[in-house]
mmCIF file of C-alpha atoms in Angstrom:
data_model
loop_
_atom_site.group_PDB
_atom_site.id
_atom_site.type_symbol
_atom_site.label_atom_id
_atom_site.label_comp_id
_atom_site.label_asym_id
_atom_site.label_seq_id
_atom_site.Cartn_x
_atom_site.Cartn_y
_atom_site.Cartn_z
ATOM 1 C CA UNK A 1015 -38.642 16.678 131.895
ATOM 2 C CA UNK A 1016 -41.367 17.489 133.808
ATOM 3 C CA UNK A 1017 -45.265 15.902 134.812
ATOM 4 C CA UNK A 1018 -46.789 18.031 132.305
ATOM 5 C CA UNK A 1019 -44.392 16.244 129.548
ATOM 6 C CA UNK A 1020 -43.307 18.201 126.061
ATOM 7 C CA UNK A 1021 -45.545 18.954 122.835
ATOM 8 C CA UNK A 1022 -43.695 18.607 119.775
ATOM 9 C CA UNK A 1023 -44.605 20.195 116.592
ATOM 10 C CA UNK A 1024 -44.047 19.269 113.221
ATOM 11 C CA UNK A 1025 -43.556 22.630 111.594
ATOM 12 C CA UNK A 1026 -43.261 22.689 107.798
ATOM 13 C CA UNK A 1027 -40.916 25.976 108.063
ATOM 14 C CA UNK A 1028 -38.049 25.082 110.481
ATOM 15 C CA UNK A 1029 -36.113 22.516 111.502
ATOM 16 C CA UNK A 1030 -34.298 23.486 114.266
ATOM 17 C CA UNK A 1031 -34.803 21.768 117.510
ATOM 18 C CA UNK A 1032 -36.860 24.403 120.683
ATOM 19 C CA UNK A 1033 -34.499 24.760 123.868
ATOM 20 C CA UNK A 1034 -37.020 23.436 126.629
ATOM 21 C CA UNK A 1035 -37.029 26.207 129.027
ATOM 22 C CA UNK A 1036 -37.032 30.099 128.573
ATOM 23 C CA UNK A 1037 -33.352 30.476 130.066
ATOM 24 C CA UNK A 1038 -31.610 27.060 130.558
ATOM 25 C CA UNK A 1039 -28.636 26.493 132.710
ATOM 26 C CA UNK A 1040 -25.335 25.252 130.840
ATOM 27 C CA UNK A 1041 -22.701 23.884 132.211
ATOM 28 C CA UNK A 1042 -19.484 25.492 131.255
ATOM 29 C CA UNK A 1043 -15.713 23.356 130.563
ATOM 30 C CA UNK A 1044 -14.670 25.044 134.083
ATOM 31 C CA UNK A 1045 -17.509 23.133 135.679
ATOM 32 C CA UNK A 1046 -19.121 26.063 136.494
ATOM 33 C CA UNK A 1047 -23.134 26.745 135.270
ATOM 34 C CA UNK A 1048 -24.248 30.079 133.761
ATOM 35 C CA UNK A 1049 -28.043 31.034 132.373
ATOM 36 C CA UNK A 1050 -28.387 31.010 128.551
ATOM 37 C CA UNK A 1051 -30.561 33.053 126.634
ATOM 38 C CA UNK A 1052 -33.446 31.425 124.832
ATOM 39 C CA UNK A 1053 -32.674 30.122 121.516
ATOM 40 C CA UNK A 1054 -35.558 29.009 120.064
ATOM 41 C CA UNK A 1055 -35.941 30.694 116.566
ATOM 42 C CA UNK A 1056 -39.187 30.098 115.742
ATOM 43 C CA UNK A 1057 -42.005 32.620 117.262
ATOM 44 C CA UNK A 1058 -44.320 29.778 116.848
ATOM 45 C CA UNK A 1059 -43.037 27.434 119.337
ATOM 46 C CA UNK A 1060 -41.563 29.900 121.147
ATOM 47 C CA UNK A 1061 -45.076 31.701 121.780
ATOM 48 C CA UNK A 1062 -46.515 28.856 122.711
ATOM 49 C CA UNK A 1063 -44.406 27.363 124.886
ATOM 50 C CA UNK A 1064 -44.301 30.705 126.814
ATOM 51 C CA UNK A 1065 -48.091 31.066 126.570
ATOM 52 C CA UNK A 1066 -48.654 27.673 128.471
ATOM 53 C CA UNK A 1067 -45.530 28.449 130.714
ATOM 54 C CA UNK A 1068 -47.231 31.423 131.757
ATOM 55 C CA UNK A 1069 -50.876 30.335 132.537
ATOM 56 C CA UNK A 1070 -49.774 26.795 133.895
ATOM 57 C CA UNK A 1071 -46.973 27.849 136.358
ATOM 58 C CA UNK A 1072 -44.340 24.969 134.914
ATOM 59 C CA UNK A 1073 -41.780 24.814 132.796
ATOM 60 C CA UNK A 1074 -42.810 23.245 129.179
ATOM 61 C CA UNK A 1075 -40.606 21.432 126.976
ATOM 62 C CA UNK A 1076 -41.024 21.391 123.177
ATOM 63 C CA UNK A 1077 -39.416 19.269 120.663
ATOM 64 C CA UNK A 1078 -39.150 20.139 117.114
ATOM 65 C CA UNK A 1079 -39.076 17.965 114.480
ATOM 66 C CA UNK A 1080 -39.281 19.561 111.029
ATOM 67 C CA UNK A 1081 -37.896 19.674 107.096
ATOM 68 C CA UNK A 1082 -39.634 23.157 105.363
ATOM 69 C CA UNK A 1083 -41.838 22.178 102.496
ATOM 70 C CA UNK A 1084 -42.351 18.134 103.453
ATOM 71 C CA UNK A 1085 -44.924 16.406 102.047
ATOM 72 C CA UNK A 1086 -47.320 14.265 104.856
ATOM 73 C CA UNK A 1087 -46.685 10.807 103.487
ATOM 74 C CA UNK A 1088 -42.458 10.917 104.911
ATOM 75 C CA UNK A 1089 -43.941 11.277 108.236
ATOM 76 C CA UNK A 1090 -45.669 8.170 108.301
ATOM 77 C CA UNK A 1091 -44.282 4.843 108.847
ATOM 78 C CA UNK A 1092 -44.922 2.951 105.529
ATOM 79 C CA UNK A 1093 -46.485 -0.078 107.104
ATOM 80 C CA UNK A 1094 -49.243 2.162 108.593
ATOM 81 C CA UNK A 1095 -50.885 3.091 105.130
ATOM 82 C CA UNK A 1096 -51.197 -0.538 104.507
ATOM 83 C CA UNK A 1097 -53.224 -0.933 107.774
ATOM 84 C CA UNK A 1098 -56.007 2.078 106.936
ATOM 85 C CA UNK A 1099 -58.162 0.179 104.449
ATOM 86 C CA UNK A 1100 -58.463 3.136 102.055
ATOM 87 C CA UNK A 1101 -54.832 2.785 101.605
ATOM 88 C CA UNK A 1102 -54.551 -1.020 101.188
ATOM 89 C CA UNK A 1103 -52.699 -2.108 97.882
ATOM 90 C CA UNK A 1104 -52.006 0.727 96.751
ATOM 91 C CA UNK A 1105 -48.385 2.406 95.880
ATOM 92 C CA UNK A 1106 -47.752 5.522 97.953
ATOM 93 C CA UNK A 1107 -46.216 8.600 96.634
ATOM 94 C CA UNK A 1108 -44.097 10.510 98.671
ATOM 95 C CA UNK A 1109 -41.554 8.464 100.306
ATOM 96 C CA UNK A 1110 -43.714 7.059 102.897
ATOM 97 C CA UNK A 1111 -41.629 6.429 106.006
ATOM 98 C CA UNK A 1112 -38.471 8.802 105.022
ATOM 99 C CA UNK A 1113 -38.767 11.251 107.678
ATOM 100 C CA UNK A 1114 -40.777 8.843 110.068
ATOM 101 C CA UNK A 1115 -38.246 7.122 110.774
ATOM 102 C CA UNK A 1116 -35.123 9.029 111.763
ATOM 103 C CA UNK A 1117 -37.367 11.695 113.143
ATOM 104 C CA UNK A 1118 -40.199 10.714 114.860
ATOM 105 C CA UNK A 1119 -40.118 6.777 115.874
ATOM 106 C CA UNK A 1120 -36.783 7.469 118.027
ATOM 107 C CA UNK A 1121 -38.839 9.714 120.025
ATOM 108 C CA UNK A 1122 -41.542 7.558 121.005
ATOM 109 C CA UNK A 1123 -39.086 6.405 124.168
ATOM 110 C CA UNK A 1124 -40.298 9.798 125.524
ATOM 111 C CA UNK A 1125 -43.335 10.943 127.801
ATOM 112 C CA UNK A 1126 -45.128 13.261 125.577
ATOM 113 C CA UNK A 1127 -48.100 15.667 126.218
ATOM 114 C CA UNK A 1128 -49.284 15.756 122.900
ATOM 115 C CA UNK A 1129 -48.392 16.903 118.913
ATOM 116 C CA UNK A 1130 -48.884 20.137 117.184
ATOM 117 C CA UNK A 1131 -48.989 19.884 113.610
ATOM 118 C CA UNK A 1132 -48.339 22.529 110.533
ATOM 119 C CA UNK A 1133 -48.399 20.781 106.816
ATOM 120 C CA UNK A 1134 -50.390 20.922 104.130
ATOM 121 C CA UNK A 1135 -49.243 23.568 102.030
ATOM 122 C CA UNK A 1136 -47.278 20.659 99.375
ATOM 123 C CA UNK A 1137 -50.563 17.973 99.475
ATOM 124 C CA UNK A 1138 -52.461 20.992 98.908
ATOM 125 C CA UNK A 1139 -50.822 21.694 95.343
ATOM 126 C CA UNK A 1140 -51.444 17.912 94.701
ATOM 127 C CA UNK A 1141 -55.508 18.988 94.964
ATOM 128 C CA UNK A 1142 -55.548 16.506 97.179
ATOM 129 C CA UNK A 1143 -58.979 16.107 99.502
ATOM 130 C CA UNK A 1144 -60.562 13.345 101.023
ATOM 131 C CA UNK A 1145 -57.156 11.502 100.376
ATOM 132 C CA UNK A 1146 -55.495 13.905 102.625
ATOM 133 C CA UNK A 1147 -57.929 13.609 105.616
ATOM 134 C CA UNK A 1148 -57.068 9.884 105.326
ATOM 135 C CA UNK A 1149 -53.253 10.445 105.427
ATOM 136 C CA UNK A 1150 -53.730 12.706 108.537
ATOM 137 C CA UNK A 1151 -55.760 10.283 110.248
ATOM 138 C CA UNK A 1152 -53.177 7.597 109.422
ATOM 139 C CA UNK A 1153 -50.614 9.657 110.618
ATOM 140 C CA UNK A 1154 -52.377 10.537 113.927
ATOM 141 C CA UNK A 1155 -53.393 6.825 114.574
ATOM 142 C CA UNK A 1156 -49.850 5.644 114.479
ATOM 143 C CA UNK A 1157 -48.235 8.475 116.128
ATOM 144 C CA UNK A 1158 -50.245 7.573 118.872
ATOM 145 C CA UNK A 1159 -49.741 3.853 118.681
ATOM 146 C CA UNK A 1160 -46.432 4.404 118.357
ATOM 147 C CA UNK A 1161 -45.665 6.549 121.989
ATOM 148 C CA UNK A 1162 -48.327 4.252 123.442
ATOM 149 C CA UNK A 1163 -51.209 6.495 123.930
ATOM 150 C CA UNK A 1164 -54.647 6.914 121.867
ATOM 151 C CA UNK A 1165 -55.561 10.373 123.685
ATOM 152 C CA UNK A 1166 -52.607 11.688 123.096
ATOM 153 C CA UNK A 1167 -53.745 15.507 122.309
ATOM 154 C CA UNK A 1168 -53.035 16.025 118.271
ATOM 155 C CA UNK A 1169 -53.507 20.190 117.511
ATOM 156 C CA UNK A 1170 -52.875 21.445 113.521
ATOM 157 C CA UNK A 1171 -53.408 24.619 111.603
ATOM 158 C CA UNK A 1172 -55.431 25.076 108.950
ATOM 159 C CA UNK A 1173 -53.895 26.560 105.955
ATOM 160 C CA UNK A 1174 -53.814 30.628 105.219
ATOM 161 C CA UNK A 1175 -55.262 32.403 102.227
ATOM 162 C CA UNK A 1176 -52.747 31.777 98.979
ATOM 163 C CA UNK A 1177 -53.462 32.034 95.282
ATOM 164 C CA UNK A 1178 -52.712 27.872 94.656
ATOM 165 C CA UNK A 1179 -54.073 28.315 91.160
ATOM 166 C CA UNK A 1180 -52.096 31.194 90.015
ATOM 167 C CA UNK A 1181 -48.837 29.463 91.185
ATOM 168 C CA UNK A 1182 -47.042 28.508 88.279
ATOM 169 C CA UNK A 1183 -45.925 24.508 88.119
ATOM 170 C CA UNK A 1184 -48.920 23.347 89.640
ATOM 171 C CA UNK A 1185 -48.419 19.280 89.413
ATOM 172 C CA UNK A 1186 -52.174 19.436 89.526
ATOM 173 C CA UNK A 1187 -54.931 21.694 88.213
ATOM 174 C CA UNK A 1188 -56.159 24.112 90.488
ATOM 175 C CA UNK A 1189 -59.151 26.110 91.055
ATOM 176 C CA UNK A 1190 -59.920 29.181 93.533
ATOM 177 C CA UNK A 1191 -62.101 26.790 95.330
ATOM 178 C CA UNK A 1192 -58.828 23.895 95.924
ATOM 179 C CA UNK A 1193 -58.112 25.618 98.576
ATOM 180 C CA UNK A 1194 -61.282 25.711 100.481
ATOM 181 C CA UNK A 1195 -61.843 21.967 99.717
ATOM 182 C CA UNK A 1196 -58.458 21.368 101.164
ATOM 183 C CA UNK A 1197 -59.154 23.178 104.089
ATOM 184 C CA UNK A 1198 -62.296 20.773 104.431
ATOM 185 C CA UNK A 1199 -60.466 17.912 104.299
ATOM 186 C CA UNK A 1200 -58.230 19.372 107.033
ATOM 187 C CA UNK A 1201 -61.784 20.076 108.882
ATOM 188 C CA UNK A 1202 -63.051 16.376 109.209
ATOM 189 C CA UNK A 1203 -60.151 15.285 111.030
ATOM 190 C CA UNK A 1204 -61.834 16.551 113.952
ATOM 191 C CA UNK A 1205 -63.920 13.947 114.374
ATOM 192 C CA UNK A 1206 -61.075 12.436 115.816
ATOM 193 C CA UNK A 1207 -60.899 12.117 119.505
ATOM 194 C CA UNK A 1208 -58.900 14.582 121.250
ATOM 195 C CA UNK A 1209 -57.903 17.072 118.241
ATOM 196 C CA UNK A 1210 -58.225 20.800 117.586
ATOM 197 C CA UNK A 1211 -57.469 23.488 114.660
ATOM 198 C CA UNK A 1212 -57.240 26.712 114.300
ATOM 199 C CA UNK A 1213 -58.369 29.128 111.872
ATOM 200 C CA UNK A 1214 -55.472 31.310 109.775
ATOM 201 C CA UNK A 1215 -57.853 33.594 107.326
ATOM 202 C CA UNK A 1216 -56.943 36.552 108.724
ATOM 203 C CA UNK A 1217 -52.800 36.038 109.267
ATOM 204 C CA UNK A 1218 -51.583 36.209 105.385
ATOM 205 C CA UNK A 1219 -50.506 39.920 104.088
ATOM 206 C CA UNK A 1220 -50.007 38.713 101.304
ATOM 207 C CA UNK A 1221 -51.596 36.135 98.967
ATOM 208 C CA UNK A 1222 -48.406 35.291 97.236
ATOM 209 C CA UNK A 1223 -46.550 34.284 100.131
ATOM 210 C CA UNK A 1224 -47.287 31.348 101.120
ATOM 211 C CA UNK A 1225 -45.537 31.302 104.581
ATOM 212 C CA UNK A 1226 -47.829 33.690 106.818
ATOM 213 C CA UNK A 1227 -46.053 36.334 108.806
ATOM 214 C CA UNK A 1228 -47.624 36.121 112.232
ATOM 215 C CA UNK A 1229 -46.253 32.757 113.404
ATOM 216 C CA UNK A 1230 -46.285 34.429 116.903
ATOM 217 C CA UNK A 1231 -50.274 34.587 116.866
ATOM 218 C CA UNK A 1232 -50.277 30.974 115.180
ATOM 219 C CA UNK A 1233 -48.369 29.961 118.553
ATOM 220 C CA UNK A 1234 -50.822 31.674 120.871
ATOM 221 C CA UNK A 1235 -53.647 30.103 119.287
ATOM 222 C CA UNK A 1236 -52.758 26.218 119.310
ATOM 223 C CA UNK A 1237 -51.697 27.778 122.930
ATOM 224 C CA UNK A 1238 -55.500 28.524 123.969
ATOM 225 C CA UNK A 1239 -56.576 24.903 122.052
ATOM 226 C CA UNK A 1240 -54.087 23.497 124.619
ATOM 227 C CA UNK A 1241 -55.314 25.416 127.750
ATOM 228 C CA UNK A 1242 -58.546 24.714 126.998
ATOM 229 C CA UNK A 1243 -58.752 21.101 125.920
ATOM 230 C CA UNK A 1244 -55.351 19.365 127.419
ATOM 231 C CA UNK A 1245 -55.727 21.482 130.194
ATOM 232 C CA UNK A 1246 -59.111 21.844 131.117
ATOM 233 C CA UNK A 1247 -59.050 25.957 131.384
ATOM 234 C CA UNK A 1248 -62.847 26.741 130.889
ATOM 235 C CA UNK A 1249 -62.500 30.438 131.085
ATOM 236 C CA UNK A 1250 -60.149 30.233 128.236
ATOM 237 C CA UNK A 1251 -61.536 31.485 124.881
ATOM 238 C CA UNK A 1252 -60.057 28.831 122.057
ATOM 239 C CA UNK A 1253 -61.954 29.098 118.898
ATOM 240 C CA UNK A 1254 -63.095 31.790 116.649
ATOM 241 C CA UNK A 1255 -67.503 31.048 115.736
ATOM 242 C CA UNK A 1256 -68.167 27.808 114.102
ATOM 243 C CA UNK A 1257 -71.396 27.867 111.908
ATOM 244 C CA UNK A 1258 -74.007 25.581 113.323
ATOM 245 C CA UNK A 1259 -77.226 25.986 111.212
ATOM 246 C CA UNK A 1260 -79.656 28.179 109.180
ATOM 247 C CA UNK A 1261 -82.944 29.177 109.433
ATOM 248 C CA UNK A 1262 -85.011 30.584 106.078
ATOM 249 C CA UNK A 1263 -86.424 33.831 106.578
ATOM 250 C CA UNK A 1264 -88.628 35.808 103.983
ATOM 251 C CA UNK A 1265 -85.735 35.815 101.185
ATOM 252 C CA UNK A 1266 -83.512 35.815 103.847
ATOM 253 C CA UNK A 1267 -80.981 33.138 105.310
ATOM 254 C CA UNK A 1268 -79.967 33.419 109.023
ATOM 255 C CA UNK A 1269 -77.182 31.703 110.371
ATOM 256 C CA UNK A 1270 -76.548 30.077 114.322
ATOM 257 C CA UNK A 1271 -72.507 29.744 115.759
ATOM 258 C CA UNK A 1272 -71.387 28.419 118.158
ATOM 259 C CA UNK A 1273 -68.804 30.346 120.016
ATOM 260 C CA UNK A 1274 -70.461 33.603 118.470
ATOM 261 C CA UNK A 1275 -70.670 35.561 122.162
ATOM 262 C CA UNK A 1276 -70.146 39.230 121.025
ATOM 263 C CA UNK A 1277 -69.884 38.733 117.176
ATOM 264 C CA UNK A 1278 -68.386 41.622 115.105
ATOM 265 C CA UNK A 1279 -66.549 42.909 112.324
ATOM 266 C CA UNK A 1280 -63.138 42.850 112.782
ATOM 267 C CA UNK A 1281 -61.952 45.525 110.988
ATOM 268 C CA UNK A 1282 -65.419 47.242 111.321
ATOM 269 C CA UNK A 1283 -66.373 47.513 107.623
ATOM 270 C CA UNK A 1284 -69.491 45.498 106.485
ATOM 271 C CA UNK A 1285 -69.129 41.487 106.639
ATOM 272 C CA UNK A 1286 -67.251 40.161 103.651
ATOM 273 C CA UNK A 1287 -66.692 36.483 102.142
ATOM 274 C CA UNK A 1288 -70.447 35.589 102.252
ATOM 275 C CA UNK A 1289 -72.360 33.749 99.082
ATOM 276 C CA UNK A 1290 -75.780 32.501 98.966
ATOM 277 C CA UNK A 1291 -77.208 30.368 96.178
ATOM 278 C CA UNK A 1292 -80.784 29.185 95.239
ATOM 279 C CA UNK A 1293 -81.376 25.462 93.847
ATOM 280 C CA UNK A 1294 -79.501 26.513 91.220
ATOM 281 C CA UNK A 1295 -76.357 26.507 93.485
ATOM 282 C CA UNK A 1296 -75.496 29.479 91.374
ATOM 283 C CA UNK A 1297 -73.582 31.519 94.148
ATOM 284 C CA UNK A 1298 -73.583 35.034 94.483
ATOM 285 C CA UNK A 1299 -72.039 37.659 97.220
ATOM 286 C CA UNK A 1300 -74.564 38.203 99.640
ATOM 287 C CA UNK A 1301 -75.147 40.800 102.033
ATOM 288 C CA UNK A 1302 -74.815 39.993 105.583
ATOM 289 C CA UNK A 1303 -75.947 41.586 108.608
ATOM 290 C CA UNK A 1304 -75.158 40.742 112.708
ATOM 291 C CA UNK A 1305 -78.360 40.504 114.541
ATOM 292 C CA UNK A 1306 -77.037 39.353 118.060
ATOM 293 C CA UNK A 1307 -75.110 36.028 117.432
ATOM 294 C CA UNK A 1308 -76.512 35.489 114.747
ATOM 295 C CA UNK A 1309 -75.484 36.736 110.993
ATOM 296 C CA UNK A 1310 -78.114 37.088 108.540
ATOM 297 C CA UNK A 1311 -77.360 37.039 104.779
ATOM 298 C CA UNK A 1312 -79.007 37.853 101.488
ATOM 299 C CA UNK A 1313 -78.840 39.244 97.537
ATOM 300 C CA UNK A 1314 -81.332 40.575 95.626
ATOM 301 C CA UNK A 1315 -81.115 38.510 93.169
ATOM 302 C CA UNK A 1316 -81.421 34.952 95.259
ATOM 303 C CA UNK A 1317 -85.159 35.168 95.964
ATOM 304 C CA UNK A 1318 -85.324 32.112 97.959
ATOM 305 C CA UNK A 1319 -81.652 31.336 99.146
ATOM 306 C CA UNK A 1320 -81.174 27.792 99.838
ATOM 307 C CA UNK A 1321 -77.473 27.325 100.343
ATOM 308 C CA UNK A 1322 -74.577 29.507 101.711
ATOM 309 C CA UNK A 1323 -70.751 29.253 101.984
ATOM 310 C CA UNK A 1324 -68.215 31.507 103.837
ATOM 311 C CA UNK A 1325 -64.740 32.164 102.855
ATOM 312 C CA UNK A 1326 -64.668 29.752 99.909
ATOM 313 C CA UNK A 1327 -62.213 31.194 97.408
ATOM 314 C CA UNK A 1328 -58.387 30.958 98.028
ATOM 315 C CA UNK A 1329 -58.294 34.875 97.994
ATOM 316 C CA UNK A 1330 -61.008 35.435 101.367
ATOM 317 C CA UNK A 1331 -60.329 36.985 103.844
ATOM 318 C CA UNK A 1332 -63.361 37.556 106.071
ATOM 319 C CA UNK A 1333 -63.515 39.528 109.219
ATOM 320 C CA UNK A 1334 -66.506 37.467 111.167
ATOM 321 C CA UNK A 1335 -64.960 37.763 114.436
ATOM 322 C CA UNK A 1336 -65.855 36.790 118.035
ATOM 323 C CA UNK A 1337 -65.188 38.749 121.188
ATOM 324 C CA UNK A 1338 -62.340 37.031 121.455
ATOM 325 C CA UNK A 1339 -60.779 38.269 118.987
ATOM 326 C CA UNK A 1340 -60.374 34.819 116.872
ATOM 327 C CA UNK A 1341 -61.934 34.474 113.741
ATOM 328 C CA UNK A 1342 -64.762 32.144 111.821
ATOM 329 C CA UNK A 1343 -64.424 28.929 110.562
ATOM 330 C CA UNK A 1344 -64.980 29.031 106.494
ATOM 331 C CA UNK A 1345 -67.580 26.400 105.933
ATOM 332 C CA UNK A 1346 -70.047 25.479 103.124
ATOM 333 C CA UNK A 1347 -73.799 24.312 104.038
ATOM 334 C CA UNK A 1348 -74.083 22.418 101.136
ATOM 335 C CA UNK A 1349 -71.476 19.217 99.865
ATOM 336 C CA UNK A 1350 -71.843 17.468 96.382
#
């Protein structure tokens, strides 16, 4: 193992466990050692691993740790809910603890460099919000407690574009805006210390399957988080634009990003996914316009706009882009 230590992610759609470097030696019954190819058969962990390999000069190690379609509350020890306050007395569903324990607590003997984490997908279809945020901050307290380190690094994805309330079972009712609200939820864990998301809205082809195709980019972008923030590359473009605030402008709403250097249309039709709403809060689609790094939005019939919200259906798409090439953070200016 070496200094820089191994991530490991918990990825919802594998379970097989990442071969730490890209062609291992094995010894063979002879006693003789030959190369191996890699056998790592998820693009996600296997582009990452090879994106950090290649910009940090080292070999990287990453262990996987995974059961497709897991709820959150198996991956946390049961006797951490009952130390989170919000949690306290009550009766978790879930099996709290199942896949904690054979999974995850043997591995805090190891040196790690940090987590990478992809869930949500099955506490989504519970409609779950501010609930969630509070497992995933349980979870990331005592995963950290538990190897020994509070800064340990902790990187997730936030969910792709699905139709959640034209799935049919739903153990909860769902609306086109569940999924936005979930991806919220996902959002204020970053007010954690030391954690990072990226944004999926453009990676689903299509909005039945729930399993985006493009793990490979998925990999590569946790990969720039990690450059950036574990690793303190600068120079390395990480995030897609994040909305910062609005100014009110004769009808008109303009809106600041950070991260906005060389904003753009992705796909280069007009901007798409934008609503604005009045006091009413009676969104419609708005128009919306690049003027440098900014994006100013409008609708004819939203005289004086007082709210907007981007990507905030299950179904968006948008194509706000940086030069970068990563895309905006959905957001909503207004909260009830």
């Amino acid at each position: 193992m070496n200094s820089n230590g191994p991530i490991i992610p918990k990825s919802v759609f594998s379970s097989s466990i990442a071969k730490p470097y890209p062609n291992p030696i094995r010894r063979t019954r002879a006693g003789a050692w030959r190369k191996t190819p890699p056998c790592d058969p998820s693009p996600l962990r296997r582009t990452f691993r090879e994106k950090l390999q290649q910009e940090l000069g080292v070999p990287v190690g990453v262990i996987a740790s995974a059961v497709p379609g897991s709820r959150i509350e198996p991956w946390i020890a049961e006797r951490a809910f009952q130390e989170n306050a919000y949690f306290r007395n009550q009766k978790i569903e879930g099996e709290p603890g199942k896949f904690y324990e054979p999974m995850i607590r043997p591995l805090a003997l190891l040196t790690l460099r940090g987590f990478l984490w992809y869930q949500g997908e099955s506490n989504c279809f519970l409609n779950e919000t501010e609930s969630y945020t509070q497992k995933m901050k349980t979870l990331i307290d005592s995963w950290r407690k538990a190897f020994g380190a509070q800064d340990l690094p902790f990187y997730y994805v936030q969910l792709a574009p699905f139709t959640y309330s034209e799935s049919k079972g739903n153990k909860a009712p769902l609306t086109k805006a569940s999924l936005p609200e979930f991806r919220e939820a996902q959002e204020k864990i970053l007010q954690l210390p030391h954690t990072g998301m990226i944004i999926t809205t453009d990676l689903a082809d299509s909005l039945t399957d729930i399993h985006p195709p493009y793990k490979w980019e998925i990999g590569r972008r946790l990969a720039l988080v990690a450059l950036h923030e574990t690793y303190q590359k600068k120079d390395v473009a990480y995030t897609g634009p994040i909305f910062q605030k609005l100014k009110k402008k004769k009808g008109t709403l303009q809106l600041y990003f950070e991260h906005a250097e060389g904003l753009m249309s992705q796909d280069g039709k007009p901007l798409r996914d934008f609503e604005i709403a009045g006091k009413d809060q009676v969104f419609v689609p708005a128009q919306a316009e690049i003027q440098g790094n900014t994006v100013v939005v409008s609708a004819p019939q939203v005289k004086n706009p007082e709210a907007v919200r981007f990507g905030w259906y299950e179904r968006a798409q948008p194509n706000l882009f940086n030069q970068a090439g990563l895309p905006a953070r959905p957001f909503r200016t207004r909260r009830p």
